[in-house]
XYZ file of C-alpha atoms in Angstrom:
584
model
C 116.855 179.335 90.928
C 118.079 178.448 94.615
C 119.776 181.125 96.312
C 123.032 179.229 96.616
C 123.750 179.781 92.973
C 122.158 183.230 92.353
C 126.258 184.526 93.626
C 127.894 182.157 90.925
C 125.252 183.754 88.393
C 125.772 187.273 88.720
C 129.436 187.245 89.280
C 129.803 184.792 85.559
C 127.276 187.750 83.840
C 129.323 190.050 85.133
C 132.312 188.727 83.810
C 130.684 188.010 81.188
C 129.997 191.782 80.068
C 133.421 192.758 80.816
C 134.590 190.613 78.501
C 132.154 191.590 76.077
C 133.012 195.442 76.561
C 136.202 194.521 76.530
C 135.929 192.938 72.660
C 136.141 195.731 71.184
C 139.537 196.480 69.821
C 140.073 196.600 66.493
C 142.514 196.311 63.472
C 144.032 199.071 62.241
C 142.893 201.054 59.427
C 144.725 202.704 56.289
C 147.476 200.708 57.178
C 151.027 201.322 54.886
C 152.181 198.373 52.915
C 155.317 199.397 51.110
C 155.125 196.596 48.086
C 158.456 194.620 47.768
C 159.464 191.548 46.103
C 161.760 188.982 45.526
C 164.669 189.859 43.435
C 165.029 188.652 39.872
C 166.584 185.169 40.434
C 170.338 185.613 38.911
C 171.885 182.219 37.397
C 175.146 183.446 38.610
C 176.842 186.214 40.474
C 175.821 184.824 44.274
C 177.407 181.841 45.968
C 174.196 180.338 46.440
C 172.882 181.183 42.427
C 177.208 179.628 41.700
C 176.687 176.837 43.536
C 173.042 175.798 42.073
C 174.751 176.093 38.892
C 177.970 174.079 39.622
C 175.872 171.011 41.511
C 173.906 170.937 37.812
C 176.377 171.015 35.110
C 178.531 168.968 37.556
C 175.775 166.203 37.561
C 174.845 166.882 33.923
C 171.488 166.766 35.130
C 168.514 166.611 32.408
C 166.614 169.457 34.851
C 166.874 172.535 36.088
C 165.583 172.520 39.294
C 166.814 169.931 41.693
C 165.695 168.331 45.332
C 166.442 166.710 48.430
C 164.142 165.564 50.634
C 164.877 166.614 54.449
C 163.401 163.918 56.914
C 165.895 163.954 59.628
C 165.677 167.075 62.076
C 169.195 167.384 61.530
C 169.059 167.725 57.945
C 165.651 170.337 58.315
C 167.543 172.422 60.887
C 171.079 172.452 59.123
C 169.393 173.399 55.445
C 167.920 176.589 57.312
C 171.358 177.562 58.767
C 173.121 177.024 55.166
C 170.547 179.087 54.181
C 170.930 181.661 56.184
C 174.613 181.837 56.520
C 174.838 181.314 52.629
C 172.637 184.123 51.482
C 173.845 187.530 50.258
C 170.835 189.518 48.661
C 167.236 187.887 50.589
C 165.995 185.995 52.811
C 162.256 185.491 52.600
C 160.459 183.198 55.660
C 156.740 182.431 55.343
C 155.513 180.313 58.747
C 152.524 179.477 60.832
C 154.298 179.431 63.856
C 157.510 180.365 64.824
C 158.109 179.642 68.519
C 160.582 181.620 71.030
C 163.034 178.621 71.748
C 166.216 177.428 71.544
C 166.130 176.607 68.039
C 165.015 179.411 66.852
C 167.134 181.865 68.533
C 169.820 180.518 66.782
C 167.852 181.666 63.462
C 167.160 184.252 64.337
C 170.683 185.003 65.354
C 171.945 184.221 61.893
C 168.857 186.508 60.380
C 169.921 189.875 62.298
C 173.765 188.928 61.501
C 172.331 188.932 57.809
C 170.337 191.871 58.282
C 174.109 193.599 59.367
C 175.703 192.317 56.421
C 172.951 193.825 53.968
C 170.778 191.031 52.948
C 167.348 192.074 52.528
C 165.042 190.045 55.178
C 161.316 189.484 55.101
C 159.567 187.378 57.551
C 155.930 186.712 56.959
C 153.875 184.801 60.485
C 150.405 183.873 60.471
C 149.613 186.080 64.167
C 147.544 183.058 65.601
C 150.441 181.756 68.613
C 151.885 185.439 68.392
C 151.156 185.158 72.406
C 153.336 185.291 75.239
C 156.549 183.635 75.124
C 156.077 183.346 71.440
C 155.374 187.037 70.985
C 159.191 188.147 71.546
C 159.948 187.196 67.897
C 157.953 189.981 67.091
C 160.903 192.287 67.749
C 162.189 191.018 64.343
C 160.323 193.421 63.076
C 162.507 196.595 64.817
C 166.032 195.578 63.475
C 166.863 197.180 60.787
C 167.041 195.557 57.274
C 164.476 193.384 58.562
C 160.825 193.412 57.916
C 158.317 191.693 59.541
C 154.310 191.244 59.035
C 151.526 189.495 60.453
C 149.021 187.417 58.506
C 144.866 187.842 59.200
C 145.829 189.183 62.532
C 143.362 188.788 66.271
C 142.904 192.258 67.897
C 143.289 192.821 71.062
C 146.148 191.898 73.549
C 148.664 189.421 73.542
C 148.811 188.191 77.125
C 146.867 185.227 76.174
C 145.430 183.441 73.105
C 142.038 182.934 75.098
C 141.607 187.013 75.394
C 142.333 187.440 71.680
C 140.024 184.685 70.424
C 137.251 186.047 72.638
C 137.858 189.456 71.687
C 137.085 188.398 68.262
C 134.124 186.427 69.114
C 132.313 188.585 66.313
C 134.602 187.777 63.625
C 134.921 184.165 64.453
C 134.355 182.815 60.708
C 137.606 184.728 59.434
C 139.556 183.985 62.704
C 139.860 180.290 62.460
C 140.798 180.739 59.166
C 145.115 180.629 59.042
C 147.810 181.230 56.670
C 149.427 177.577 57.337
C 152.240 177.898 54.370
C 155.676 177.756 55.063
C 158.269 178.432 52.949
C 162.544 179.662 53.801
C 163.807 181.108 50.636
C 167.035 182.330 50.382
C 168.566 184.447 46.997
C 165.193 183.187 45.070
C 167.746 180.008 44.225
C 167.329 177.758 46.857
C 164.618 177.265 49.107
C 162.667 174.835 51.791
C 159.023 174.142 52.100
C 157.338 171.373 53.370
C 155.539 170.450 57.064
C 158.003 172.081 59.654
C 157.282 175.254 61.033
C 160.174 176.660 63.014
C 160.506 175.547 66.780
C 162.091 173.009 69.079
C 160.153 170.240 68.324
C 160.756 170.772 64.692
C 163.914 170.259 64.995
C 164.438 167.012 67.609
C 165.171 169.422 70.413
C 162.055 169.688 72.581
C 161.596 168.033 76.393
C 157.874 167.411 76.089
C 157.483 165.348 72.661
C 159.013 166.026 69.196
C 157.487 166.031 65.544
C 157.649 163.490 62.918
C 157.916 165.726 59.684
C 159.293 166.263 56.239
C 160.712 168.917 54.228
C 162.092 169.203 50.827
C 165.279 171.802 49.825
C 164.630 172.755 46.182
C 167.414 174.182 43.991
C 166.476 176.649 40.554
C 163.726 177.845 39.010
C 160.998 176.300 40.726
C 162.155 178.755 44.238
C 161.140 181.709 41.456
C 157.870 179.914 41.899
C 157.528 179.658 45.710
C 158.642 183.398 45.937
C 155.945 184.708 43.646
C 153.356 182.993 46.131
C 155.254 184.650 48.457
C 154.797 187.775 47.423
C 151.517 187.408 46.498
C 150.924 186.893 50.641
C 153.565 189.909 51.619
C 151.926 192.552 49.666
C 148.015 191.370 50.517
C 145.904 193.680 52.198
C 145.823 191.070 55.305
C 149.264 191.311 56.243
C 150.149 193.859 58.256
C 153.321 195.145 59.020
C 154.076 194.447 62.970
C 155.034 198.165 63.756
C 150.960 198.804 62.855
C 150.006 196.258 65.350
C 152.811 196.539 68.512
C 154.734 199.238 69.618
C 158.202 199.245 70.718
C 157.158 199.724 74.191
C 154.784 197.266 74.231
C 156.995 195.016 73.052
C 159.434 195.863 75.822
C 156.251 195.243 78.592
C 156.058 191.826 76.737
C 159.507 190.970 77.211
C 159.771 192.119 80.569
C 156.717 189.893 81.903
C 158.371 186.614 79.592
C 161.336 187.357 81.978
C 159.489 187.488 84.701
C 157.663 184.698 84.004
C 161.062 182.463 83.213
C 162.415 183.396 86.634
C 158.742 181.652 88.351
C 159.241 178.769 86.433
C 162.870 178.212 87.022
C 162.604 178.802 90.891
C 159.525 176.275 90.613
C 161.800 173.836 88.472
C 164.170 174.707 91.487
C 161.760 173.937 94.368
C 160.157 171.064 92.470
C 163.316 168.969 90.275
C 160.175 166.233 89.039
C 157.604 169.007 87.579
C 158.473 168.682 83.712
C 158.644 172.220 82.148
C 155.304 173.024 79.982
C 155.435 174.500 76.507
C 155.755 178.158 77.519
C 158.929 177.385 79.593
C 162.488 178.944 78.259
C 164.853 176.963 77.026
C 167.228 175.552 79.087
C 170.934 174.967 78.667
C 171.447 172.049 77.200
C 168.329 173.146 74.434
C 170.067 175.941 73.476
C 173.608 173.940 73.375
C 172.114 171.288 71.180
C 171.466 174.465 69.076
C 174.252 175.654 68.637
C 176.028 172.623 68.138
C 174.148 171.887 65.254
C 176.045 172.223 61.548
C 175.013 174.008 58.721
C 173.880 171.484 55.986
C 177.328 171.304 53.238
C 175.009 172.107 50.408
C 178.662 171.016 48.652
C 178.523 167.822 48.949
C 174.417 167.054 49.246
C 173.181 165.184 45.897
C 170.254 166.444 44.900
C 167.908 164.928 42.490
C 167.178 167.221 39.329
C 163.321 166.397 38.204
C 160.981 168.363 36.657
C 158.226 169.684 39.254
C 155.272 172.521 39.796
C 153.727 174.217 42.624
C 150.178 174.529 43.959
C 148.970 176.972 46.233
C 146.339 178.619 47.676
C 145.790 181.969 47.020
C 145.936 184.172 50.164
C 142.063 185.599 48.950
C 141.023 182.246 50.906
C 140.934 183.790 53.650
C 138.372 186.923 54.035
C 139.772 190.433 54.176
C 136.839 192.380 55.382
C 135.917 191.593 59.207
C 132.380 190.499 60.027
C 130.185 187.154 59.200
C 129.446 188.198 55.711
C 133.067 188.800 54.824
C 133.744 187.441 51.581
C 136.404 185.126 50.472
C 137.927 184.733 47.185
C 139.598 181.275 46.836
C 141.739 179.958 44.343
C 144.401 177.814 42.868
C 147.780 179.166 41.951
C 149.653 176.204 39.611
C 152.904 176.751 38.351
C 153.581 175.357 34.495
C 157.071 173.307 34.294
C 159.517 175.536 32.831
C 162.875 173.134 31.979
C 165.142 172.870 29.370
C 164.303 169.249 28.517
C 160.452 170.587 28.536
C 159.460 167.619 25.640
C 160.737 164.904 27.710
C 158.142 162.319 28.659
C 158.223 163.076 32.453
C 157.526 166.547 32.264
C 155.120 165.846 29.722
C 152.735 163.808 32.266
C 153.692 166.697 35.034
C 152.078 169.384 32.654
C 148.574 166.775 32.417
C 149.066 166.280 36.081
C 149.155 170.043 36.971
C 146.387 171.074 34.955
C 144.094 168.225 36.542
C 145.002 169.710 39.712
C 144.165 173.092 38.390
C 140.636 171.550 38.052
C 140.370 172.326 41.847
C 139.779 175.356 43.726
C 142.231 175.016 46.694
C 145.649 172.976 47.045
C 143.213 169.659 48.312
C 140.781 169.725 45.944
C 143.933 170.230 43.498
C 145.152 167.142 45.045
C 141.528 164.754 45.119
C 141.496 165.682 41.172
C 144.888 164.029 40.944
C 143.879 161.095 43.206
C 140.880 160.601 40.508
C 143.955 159.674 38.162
C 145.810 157.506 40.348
C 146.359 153.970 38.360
C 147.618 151.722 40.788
C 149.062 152.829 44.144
C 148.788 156.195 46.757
C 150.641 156.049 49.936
C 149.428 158.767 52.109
C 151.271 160.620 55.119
C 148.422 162.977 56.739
C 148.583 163.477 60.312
C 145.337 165.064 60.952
C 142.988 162.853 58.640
C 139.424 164.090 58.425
C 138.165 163.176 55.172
C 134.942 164.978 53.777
C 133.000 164.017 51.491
C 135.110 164.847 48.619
C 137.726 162.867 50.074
C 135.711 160.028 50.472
C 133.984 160.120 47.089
C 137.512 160.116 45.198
C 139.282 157.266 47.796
C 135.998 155.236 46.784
C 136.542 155.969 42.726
C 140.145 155.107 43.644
C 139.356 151.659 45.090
C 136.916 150.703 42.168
C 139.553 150.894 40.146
C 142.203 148.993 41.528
C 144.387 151.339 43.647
C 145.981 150.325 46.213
C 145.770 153.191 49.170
C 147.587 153.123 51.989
C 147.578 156.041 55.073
C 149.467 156.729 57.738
C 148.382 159.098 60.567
C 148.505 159.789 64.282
C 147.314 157.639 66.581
C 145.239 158.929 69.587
C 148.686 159.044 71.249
C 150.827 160.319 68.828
C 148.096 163.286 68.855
C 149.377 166.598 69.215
C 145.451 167.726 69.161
C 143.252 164.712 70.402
C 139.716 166.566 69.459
C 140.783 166.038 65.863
C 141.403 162.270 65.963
C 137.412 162.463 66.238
C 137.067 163.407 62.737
C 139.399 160.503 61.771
C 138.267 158.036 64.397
C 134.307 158.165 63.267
C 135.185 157.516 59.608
C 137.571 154.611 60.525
C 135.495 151.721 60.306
C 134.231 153.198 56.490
C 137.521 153.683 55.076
C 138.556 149.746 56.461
C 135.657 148.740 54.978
C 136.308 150.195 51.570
C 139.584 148.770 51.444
C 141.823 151.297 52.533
C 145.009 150.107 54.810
C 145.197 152.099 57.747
C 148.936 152.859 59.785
C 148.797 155.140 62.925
C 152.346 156.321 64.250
C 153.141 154.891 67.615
C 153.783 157.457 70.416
C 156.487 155.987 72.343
C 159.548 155.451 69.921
C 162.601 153.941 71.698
C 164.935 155.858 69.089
C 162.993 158.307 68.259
C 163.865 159.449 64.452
C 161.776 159.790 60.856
C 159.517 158.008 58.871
C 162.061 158.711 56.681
C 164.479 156.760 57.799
C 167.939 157.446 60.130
C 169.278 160.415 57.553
C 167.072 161.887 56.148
C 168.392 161.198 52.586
C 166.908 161.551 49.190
C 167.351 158.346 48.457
C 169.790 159.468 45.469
C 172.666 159.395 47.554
C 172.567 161.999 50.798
C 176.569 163.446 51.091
C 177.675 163.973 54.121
C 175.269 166.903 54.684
C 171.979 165.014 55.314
C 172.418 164.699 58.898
C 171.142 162.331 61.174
C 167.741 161.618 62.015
C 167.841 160.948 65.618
C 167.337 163.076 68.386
C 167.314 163.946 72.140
C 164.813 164.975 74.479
C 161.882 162.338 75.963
C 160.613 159.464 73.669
C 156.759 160.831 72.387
C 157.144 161.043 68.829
C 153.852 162.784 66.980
C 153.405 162.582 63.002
C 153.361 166.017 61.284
C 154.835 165.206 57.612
C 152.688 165.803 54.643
C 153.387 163.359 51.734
C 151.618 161.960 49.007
C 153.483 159.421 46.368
C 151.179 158.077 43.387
C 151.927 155.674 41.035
C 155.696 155.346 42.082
C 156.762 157.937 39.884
C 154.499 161.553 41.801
C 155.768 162.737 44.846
C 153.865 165.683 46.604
C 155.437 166.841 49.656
C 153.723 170.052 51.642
C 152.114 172.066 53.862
C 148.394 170.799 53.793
C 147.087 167.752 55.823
C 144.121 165.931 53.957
C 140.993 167.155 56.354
C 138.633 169.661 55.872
C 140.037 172.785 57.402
C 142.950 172.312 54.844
C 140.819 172.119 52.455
C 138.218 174.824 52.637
C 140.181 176.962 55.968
C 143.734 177.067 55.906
C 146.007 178.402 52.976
C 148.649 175.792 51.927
C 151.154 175.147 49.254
C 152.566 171.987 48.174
C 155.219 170.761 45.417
C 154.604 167.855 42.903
C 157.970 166.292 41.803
C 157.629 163.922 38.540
C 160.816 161.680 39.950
C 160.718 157.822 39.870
C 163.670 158.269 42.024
C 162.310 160.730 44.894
C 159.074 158.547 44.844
C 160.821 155.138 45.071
C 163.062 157.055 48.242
C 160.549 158.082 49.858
C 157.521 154.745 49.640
C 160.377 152.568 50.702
C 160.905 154.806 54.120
C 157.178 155.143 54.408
C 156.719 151.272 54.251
C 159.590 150.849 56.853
C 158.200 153.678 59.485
C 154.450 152.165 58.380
C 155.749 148.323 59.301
C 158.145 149.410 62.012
C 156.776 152.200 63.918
C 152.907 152.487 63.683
C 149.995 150.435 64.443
C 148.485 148.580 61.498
C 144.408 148.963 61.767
C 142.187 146.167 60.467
C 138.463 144.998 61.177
C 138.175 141.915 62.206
C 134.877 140.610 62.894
C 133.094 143.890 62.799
C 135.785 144.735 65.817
C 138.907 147.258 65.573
C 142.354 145.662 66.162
C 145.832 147.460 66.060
C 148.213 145.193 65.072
C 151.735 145.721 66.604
C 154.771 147.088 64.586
C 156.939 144.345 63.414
C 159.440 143.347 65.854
C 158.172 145.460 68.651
C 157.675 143.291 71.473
C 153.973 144.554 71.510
C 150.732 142.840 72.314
C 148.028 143.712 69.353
C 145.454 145.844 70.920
C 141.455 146.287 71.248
C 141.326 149.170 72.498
C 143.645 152.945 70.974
C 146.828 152.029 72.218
C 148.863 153.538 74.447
C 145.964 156.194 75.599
C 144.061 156.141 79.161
C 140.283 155.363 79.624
C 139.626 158.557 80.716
C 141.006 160.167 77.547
C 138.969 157.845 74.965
C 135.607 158.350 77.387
C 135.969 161.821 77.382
C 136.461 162.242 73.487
C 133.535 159.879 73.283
C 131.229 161.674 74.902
C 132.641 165.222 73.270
C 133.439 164.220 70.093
C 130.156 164.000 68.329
C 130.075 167.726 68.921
C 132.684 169.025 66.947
C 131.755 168.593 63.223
C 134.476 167.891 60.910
C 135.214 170.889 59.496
C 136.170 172.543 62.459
C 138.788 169.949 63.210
């Protein structure tokens, strides 16, 4: 070894075994889970429970459990604040990520002033981005009335993400396993699940790039449903109640460095007006402005659409309890039965054969390939991370034998909130062309930014006057994050799982299947239009890639992954082949 790098050696070993004496925190044992759960859903005696019941015997609907599908930011962010303002008895929030922003202050806001007028509220976070800024919503957890745990939690500190991963460098097969579900339930009468976790660029109101993404608001029984898989989370032996993981005064340390930390990056902002805020940066005024400005949906005057539907989820046994590389998991598929009043009609009828194919699988995507073995003549897919396994592949290639027409729509390189994982899509690309399957990839730069569901978010049945828009401010990069599946023009799926392999056989997810010509018809005609106005259409033509430009764009078809620099597609050429799908 020449002498000039013996220095560099021993000071990285030394490092090194710092860092490895340092790994050694560990969770907390004989932790205290006081079980709860969600109350027994009333048909009448809250507002929310009233109003459920007024919208349906004011429709005369055939159902009892009714839906709107939330595309628009505006419509996602003012369902959560009729939510919250509407409820009386619970509020129950299941996320992946709930970010320290502008938008969510002002839910959480509306949470504590809950809390003070006695609803009961229980907020369940996978602990994966519970770092720096982001940690300060852990103080949820210290108000009283409120409860707060954290899902398969990293020891070790919270300063940074790269500490806690490498702390549990031991325990790395359970660690990169997450509780991706999300779910805002409010009463067990009304309730929203979908792609959206809670943050900025959920909601239309980030600087650096917003989300593309879809939610649905469901109304009656069918929230009894998504609160029993909540519950079934809450009370598991891997969540763990925040006060067993931070103390009030470390808490207090961690907001005193996040203010200290926002006063450096405001006198940099100061110093340097052109430097564009990063991701840990506070919010500024006009973020938390567009906040508050925002209206709580008028859940008077939004139509839903009454259909009979089920849920699938993963059990939270998917992910291992017990630390360690042996730690076991125990996977498997939670499927709701349709429970309706018009229970021998002929759509609910097919739901109950579609649910139990779906309970054929073991997890929420296998659930969903057994349905796609079923499909008869049409799937339009909305998957931004698309990294089909084998599975995948097998059933896409059954589905094309017979017939069906499949369509996808995903990121593009630039749309890409994570680039690494357009590998896993990118190196099947040329096989899924060649098997027939139409490929769409969102473009980045959107001149009006909005949804792939169109400019209000509407369900297509007629929005009211509470849908809300779909535009929204901050810059232009728009990045695909809805999950949708419609089959057949008469199956709608929207949820939390992307079609790859760490949804499938990683994350936990959840997802609802709607039997509703109406929803499904809604929602492929706003797919089409975002597919033929605002993404890339992929085809092979002579053996070659070409992205055909959206219609009416004013774009130049491309050879090359549009809208991305050289050095970005050399360096996930050379890197990509490393990183096997399943860890994408």
């Amino acid at each position: 070894m020449p002498s000039s790098f013996q220095p560099f050696f021993r000071r990285s070993a030394a490092l090194l075994a710092l860092l490895i004496l340092g790994a050694c925190a560990q969770l907390p044992q004989n932790v205290e889970r006081p079980v709860s759960t969600a109350i027994k859903a009333p048909a009448t005696g809250t507002a929310l429970a009233d109003l459920v019941q007024q919208r349906r015997q004011a429709e005369k609907a055939r159902y009892d459990s009714g839906f709107l599908l939330l595309g628009g930011p505006q419509a996602a962010y003012g369902s959560r604040l009729a939510l919250v303002e509407g409820a009386q008895k619970t509020l129950d929030l299941q996320y992946y990520a709930i970010h320290a922003d502008a938008s969510t202050g002002r839910l959480v806001r509306g949470l504590r002033a809950a809390a003070e007028r006695g609803v009961r509220v229980r907020v369940l976070l996978d602990d994966f981005h519970t770092t720096g800024r982001d940690a300060l919503v852990l103080g949820l957890a210290f108000i009283p009335n409120i409860e707060m745990r954290l899902f398969n939690p990293l020891a070790g500190s919270r300063d940074s993400t790269f500490s806690r991963l490498f702390n549990s460098i031991d325990d790395a097969s359970r660690i990169q396993q997450r509780m991706h579900n999300k779910l805002f339930l409010a009463d067990n009468v009304l309730g929203v699940t979908g792609g959206r976790n809670l943050g900025d660029a959920y909601f239309g109101n980030a600087t650096n790039g917003n989300f593309v993404d879809v939610d649905v608001l469901a109304a009656g029984p069918i929230v009894q449903d998504l609160s029993r898989s909540f519950d079934s989370y809450w009370n598991n032996e891997r969540a763990y109640p925040v006060q067993s993981l931070v103390t009030r005064d470390e808490l207090q340390a961690m907001r005193e460095r996040a203010k200290k930390a926002d006063q450096e990056l405001v006198e940099q902002a100061t110093r340097d007006p052109d430097d564009k805020p990063g991701a840990d940066a506070p919010p500024t005024a006009e973020q938390r402005a567009r906040a508050w400005d925002e209206k709580p949906l008028d859940l008077r005057t939004a139509t839903f659409v009454w259909a009979p539907a089920v849920m699938l989820a993963d059990k939270p046994g998917k992910i291992a309890a017990d630390s360690g590389p042996g730690a076991a998991k125990a996977p498997g598929l939670v499927v709701s039965r349709p429970d309706d009043k018009a229970s021998a009609s002929r759509g609910v009828a097919s739901l109950e054969a579609a649910s139990d194919l779906a309970a054929g699988g073991d997890t929420v995507v296998e659930g969903l390939l057994q349905l796609i073995g079923q499909a008869r003549s049409d799937l339009l897919i909305i998957s931004p991370y698309f990294v089909p396994g084998k599975d995948m592949l097998q059933a896409f290639s059954s589905a094309r034998a017979r017939g069906v027409r499949i369509r996808v729509l995903t990121n593009s390189l630039a749309s890409n909130d994570a680039p690494v994982a357009h590998v896993g899509y990118a190196r099947h690309r040329e096989a899924l062309l060649k098997m027939g399957i139409e490929l769409y990839e969102l473009r980045s730069e959107q001149t009006s930014f909005g949804s792939v569901f169109g400019s209000t978010g509407s369900s297509g049945g007629g929005s009211g006057a509470g849908s809300g828009a779909g535009s929204v401010t901050g810059e232009s990069r728009a990045m695909l994050h809805s999950k949708v599946l419609v089959m057949d023009g008469r199956l709608l799926v929207v949820g939390s799982m992307n079609l790859d392999l760490r949804s499938q056989l990683q994350n936990t997810e959840i997802a609802l299947l709607i039997r509703s010509n109406e929803l499904s018809r809604a929602a492929s005609a706003q797919i089409e239009r975002g597919m033929a106005e605002r993404s890339w259409h992929v085809e092979l033509v002579d053996g070659a890639l070409v992205w055909r430009a959206p219609k009416d764009s004013d774009l130049k078809d491309a050879t090359a992954e549009p809208d991305t620099s050289l050095s970005l597609r050399l360096m996930l050429r050379l890197f990509g082949p490393l990183a096997p799908d399943a860890l994408l």
